CSV table of C-alpha atoms in Angstrom, one decimal:
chain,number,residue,atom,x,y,z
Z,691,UNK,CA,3.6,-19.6,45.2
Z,692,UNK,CA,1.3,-19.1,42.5
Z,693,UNK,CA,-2.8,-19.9,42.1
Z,694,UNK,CA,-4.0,-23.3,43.4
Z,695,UNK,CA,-5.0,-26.4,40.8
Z,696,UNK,CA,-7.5,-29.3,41.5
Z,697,UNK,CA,-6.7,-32.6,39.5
Z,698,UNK,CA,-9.8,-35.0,39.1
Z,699,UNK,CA,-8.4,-38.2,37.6
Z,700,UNK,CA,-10.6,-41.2,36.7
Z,701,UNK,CA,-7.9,-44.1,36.9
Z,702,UNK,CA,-10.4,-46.2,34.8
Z,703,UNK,CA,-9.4,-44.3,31.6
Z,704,UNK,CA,-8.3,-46.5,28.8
Z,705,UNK,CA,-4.9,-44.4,28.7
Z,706,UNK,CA,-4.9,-43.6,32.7
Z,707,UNK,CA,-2.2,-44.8,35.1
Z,708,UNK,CA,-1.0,-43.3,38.7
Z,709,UNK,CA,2.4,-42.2,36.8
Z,710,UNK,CA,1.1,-40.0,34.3
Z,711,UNK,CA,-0.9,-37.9,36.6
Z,712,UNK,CA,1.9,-38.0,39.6
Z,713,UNK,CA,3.6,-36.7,36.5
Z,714,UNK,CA,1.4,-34.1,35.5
Z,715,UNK,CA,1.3,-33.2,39.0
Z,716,UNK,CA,5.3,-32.3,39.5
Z,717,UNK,CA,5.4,-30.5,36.1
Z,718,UNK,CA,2.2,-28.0,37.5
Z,719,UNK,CA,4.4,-27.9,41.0
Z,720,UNK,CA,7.8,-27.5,39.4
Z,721,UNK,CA,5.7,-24.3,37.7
Z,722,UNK,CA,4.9,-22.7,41.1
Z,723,UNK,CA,1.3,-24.3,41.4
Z,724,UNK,CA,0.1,-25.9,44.6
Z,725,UNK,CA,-1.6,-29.5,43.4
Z,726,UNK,CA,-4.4,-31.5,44.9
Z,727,UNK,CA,-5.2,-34.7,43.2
Z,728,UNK,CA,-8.6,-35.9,43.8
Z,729,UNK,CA,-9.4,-39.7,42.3
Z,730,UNK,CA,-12.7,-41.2,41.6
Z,731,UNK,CA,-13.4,-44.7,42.4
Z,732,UNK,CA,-17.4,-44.9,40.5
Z,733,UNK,CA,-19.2,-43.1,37.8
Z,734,UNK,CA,-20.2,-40.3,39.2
Z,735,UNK,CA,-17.4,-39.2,41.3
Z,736,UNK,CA,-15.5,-36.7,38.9
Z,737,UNK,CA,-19.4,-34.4,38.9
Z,738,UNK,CA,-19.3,-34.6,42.9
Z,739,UNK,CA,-15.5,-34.1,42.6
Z,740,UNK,CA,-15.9,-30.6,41.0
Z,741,UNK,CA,-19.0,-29.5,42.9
Z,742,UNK,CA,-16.8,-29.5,46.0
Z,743,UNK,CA,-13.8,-28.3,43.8
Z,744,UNK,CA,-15.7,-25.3,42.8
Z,745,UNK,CA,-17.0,-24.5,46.6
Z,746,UNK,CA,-12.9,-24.0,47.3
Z,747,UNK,CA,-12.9,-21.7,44.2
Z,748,UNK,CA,-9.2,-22.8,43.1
Z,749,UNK,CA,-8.0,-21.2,40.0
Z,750,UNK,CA,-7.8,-24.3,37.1
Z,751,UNK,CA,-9.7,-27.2,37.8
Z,752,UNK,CA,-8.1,-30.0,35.4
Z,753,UNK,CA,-10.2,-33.1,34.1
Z,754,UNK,CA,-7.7,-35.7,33.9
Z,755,UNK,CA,-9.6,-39.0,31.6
Z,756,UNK,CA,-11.7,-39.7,28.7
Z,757,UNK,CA,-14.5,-37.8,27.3
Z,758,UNK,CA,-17.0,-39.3,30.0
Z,759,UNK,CA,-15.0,-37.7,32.9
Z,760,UNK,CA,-15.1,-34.4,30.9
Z,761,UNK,CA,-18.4,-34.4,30.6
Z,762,UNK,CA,-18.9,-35.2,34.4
Z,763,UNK,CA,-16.8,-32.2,35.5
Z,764,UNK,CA,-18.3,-30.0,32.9
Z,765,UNK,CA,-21.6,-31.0,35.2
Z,766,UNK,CA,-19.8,-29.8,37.9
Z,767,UNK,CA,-18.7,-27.1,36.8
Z,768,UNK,CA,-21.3,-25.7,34.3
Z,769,UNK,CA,-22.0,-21.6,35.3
Z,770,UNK,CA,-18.8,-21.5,37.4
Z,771,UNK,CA,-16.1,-19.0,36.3
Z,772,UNK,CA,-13.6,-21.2,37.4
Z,773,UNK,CA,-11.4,-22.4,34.2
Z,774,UNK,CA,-11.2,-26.3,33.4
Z,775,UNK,CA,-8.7,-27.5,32.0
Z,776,UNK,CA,-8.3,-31.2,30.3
Z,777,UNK,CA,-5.8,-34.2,30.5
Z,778,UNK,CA,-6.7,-36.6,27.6
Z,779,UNK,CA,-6.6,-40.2,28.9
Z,780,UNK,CA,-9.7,-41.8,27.6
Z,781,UNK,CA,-10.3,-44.1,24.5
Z,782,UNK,CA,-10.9,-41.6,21.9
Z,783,UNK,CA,-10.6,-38.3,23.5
Z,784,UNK,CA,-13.0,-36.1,21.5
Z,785,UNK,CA,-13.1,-33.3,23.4
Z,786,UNK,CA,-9.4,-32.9,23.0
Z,787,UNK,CA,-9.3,-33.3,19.4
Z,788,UNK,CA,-11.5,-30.5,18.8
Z,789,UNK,CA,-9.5,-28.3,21.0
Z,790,UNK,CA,-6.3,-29.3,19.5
Z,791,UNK,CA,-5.0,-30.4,22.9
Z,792,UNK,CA,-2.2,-33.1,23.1
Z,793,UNK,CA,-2.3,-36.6,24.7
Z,794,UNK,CA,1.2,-35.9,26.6
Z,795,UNK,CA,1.9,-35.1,30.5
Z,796,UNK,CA,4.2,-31.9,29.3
Z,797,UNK,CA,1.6,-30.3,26.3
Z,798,UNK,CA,-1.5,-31.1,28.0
Z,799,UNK,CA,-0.6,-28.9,31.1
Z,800,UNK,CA,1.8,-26.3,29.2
Z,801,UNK,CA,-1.7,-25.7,27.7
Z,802,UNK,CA,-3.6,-25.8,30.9
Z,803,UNK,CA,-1.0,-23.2,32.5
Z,804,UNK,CA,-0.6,-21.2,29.8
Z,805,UNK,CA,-3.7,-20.9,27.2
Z,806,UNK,CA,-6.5,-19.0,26.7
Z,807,UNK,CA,-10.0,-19.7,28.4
Z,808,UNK,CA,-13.0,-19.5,25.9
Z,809,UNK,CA,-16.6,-19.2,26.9
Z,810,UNK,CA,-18.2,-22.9,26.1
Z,811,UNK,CA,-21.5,-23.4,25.1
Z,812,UNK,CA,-23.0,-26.5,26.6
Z,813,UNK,CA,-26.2,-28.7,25.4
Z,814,UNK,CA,-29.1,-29.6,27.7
Z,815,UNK,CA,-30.8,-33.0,27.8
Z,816,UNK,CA,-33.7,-33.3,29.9
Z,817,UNK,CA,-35.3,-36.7,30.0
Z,818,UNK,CA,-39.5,-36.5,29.5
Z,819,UNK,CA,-40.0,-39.3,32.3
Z,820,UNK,CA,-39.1,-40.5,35.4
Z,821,UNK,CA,-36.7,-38.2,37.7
Z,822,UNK,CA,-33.5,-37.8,36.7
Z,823,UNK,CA,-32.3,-34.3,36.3
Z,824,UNK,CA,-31.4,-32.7,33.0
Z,825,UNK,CA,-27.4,-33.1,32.2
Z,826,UNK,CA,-25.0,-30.9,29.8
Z,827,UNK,CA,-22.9,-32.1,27.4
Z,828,UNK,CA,-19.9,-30.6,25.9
Z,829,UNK,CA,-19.7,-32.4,22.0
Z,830,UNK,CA,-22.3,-34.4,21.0
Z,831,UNK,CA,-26.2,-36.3,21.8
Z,832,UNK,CA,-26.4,-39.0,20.1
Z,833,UNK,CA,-29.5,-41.3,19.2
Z,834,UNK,CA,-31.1,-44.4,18.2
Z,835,UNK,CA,-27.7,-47.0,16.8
Z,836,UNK,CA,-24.7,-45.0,18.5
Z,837,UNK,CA,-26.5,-44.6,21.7
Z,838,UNK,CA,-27.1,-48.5,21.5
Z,839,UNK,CA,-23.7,-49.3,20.7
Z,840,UNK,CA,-22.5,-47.4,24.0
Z,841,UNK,CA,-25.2,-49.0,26.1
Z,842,UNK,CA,-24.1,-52.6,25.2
Z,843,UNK,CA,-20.4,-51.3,25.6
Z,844,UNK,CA,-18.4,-54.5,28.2
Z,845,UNK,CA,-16.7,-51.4,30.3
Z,846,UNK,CA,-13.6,-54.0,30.8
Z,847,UNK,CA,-12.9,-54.9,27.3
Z,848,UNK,CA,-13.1,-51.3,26.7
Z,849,UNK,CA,-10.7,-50.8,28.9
Z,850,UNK,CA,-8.1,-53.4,27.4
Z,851,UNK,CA,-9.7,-52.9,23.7
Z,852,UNK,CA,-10.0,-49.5,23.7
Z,853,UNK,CA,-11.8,-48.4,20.4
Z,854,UNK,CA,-11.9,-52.0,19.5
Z,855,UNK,CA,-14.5,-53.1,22.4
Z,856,UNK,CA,-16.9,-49.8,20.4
Z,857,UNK,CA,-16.5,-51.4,16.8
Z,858,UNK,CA,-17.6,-54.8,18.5
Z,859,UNK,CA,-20.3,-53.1,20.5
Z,860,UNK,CA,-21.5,-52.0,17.2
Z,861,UNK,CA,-21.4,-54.9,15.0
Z,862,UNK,CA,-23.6,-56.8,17.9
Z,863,UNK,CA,-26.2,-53.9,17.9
Z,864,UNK,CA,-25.9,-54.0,13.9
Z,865,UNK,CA,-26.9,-57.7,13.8
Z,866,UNK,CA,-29.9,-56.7,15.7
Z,867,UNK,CA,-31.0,-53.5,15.1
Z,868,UNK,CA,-35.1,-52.7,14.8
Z,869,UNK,CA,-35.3,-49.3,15.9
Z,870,UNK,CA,-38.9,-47.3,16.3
Z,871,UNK,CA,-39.5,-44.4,14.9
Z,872,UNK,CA,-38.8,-41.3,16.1
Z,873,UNK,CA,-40.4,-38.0,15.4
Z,874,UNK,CA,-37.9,-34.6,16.1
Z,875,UNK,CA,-39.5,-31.2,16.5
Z,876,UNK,CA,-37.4,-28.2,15.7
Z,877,UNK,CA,-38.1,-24.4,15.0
Z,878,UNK,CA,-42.3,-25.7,14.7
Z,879,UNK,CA,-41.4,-28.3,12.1
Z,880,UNK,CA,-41.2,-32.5,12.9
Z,881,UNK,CA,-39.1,-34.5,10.9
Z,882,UNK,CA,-39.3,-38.3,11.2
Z,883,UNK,CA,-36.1,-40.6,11.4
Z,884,UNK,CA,-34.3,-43.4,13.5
Z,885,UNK,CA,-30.9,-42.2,14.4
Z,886,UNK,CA,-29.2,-38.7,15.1
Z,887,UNK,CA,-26.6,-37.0,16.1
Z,888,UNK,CA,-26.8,-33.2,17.8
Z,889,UNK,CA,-23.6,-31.4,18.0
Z,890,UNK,CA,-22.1,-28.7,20.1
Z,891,UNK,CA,-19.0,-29.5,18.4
Z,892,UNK,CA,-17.8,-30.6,15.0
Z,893,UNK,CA,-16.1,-33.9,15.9
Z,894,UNK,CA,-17.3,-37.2,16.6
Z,895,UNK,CA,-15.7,-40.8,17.5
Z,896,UNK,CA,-12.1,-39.5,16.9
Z,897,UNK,CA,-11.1,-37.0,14.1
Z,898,UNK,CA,-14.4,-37.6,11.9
Z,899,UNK,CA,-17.4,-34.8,11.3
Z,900,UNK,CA,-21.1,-35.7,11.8
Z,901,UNK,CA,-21.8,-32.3,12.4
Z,902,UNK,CA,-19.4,-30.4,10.5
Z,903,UNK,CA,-20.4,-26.8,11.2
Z,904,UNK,CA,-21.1,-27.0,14.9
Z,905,UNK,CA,-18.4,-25.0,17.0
Z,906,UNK,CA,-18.4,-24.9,21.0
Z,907,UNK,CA,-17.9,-21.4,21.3
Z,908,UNK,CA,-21.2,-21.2,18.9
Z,909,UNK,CA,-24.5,-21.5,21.0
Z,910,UNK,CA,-26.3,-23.5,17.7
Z,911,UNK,CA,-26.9,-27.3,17.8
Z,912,UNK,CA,-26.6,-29.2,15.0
Z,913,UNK,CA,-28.6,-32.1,14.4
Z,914,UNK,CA,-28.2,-35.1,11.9
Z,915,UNK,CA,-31.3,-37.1,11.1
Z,916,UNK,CA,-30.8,-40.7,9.5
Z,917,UNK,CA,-33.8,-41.4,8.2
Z,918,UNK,CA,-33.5,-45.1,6.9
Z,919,UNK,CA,-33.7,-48.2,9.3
Z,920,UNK,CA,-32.2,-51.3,7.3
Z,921,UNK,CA,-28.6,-52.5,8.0
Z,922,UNK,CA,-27.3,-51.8,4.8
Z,923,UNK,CA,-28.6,-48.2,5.8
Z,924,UNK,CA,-26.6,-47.9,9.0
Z,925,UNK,CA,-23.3,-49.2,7.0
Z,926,UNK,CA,-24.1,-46.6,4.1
Z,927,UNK,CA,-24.2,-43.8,6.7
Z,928,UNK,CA,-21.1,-45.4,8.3
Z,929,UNK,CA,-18.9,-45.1,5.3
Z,930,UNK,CA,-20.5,-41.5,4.4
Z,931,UNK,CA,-19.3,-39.9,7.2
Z,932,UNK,CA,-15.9,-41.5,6.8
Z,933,UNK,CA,-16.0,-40.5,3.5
Z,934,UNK,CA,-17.5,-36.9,4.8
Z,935,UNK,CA,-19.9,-37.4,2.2
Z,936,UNK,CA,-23.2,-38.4,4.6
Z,937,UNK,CA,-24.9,-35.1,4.4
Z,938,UNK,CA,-25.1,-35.2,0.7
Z,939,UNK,CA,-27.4,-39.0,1.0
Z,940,UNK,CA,-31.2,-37.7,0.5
Z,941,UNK,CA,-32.2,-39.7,3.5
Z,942,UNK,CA,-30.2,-37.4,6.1
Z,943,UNK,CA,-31.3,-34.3,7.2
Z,944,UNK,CA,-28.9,-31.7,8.4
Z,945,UNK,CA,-30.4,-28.6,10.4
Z,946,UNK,CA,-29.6,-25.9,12.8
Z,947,UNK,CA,-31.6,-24.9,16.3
Z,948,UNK,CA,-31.2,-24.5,19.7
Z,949,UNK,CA,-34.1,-26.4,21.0
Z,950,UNK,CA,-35.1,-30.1,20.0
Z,951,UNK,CA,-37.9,-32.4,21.4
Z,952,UNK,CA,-37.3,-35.7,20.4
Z,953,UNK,CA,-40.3,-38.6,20.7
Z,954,UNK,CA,-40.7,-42.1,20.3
Z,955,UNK,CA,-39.1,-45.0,22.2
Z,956,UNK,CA,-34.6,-45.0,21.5
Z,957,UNK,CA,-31.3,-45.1,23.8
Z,958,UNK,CA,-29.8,-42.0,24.3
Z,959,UNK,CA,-26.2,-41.1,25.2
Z,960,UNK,CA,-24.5,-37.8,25.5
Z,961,UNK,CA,-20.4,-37.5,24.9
Z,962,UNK,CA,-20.2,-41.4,24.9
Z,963,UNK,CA,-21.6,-42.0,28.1
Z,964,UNK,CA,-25.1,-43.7,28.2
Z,965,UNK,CA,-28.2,-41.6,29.7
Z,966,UNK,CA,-31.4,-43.3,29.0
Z,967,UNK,CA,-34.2,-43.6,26.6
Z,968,UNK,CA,-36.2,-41.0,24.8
Z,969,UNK,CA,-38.6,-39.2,24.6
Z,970,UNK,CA,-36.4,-35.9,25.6
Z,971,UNK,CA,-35.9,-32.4,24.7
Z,972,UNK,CA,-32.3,-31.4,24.3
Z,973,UNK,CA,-31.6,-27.5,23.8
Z,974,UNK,CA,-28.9,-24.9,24.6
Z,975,UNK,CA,-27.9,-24.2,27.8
Z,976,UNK,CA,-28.2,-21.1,29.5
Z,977,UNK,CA,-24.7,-22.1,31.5
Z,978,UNK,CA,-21.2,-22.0,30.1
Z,979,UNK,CA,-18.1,-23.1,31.1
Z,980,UNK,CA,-14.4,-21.7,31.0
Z,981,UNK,CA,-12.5,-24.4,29.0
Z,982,UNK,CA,-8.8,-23.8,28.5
Z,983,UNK,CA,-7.9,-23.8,24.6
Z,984,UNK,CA,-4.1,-23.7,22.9
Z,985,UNK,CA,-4.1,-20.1,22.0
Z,986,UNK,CA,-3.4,-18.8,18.6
């Protein structure tokens, strides 16, 4: 028999169902593997899930869900040397865009079996009060409307809705949006705005770019400041990074560091789950993790 895989599936996912993963299960087992299927049942469960995973020190540990349960398992697993592998079920599936991984039982884990493990860099977000411990995130921070929309996000609708229930999350926060300002401190500068984005990767939402020029195997963040406040702002800033045009507007600010304090009252969420509320300091992460890529 060959090495041994752990399978955390979230059966929440938008895309999730016992099949697929039974599925993905016989292919890895019709390949040699030996298979254990581990299913959470809260949020939460897929970050215990791998801690024990990792104490049995099998030789893939797959992440089978949405970008939420990615990021759970990446907690997990951050500063193992175990490889993770994904299975894209969620709404949008980021993380899986970025890698070039498909959204099928059969290509999902031909690349889990057989590609190359990269060294990831991960971001750190520590929150500046109360007691909650610092998390990593794989793709993206974001702040101020984004973070909003997630927080207000029905988790059923999203469910049946999909990417739908986050375009009518938005429109709510949109009708109501009177955000504080916030001041960001990077490489012994501040710069004041009301939204942002920090990447460790280059997509966001799907297939579009807030933060063009961050790569996960790169250990830089890049962070996109949105400086005005107004609707019509946050619908300019909307069609400028459909457009890919954003980071030409004078009133966003596009730099590079690997540490970022962040102050002033806003939601925060990190890969499009929500945290909690600024102030914070989010920086690069002194773990990695072993994410399975398609090779070439």
């Amino acid at each position: 028999m060959k090495s041994s895989v752990v399978i955390i599936s979230n059966p929440t996912a938008y895309r999730a169902s016992g099949k697929k993963v039974a599925a993905a299960s016989y292919y890895l087992q019709s390949k040699g593997y030996t298979v254990e299927v581990r299913v959470t049942e809260k949020k939460g469960d897929a970050e215990v899930l791998a801690q024990k995973a990792v104490e049995k020190s099998p030789s893939i540990i797959i992440a089978a869900g949405g970008d939420g349960t990615f990021n759970e398992v990446i907690n997990g697993m951050a500063g193992s040397d175990i490889q993770m592998a994904i299975f894209p079920l969620g709404t949008t599936n980021v993380l899986a865009k970025e890698l070039g991984i498909p959204e099928t039982v059969k290509g999902s884990m031909d690349i889990a079996i057989e590609g190359k493990p990269r060294v990831v860099s991960l971001g750190r977000i520590t929150l500046l009060h109360g007691s909650q411990k610092a998390r990593y995130f794989c793709m993206m921070a974001g702040v101020g409307f984004d973070a909003m929309t997630v927080f207000g996000l029905n988790r059923t609708f999203k469910k049946i809705w999909g990417i739908g229930a986050h375009i009518y999350s938005g429109m709510k926060v949109l009708s109501r949006f009177h955000p504080a300002e916030l001041t960001f401190t990077l490489g012994g500068k501040s710069y004041s705005g009301y939204s942002a984005v920090i990447g460790n990767g280059a997509k966001y939402g799907g297939h579009f770019k807030v933060t063009p020029d961050a790569r996960l195997t790169d250990p830089d963040l890049y962070v996109c400041i949105f400086k005005g406040k107004k609707r019509f702002d946050i619908l300019r800033y909307i069609l400028g990074i459909l457009t890919r045009r954003h980071l030409k507007f004078r009133d966003v600010e596009y730099l590079v560091a690997r540490r970022i304090q962040i102050d002033g009252g806003a939601h925060l969420q990190i890969d499009g789950d929500y945290l909690g509320m600024t102030p914070a300091v989010i920086e690069t992460a002194t773990e990695t993790v072993r994410l399975i890529c398609p090779r070439g």
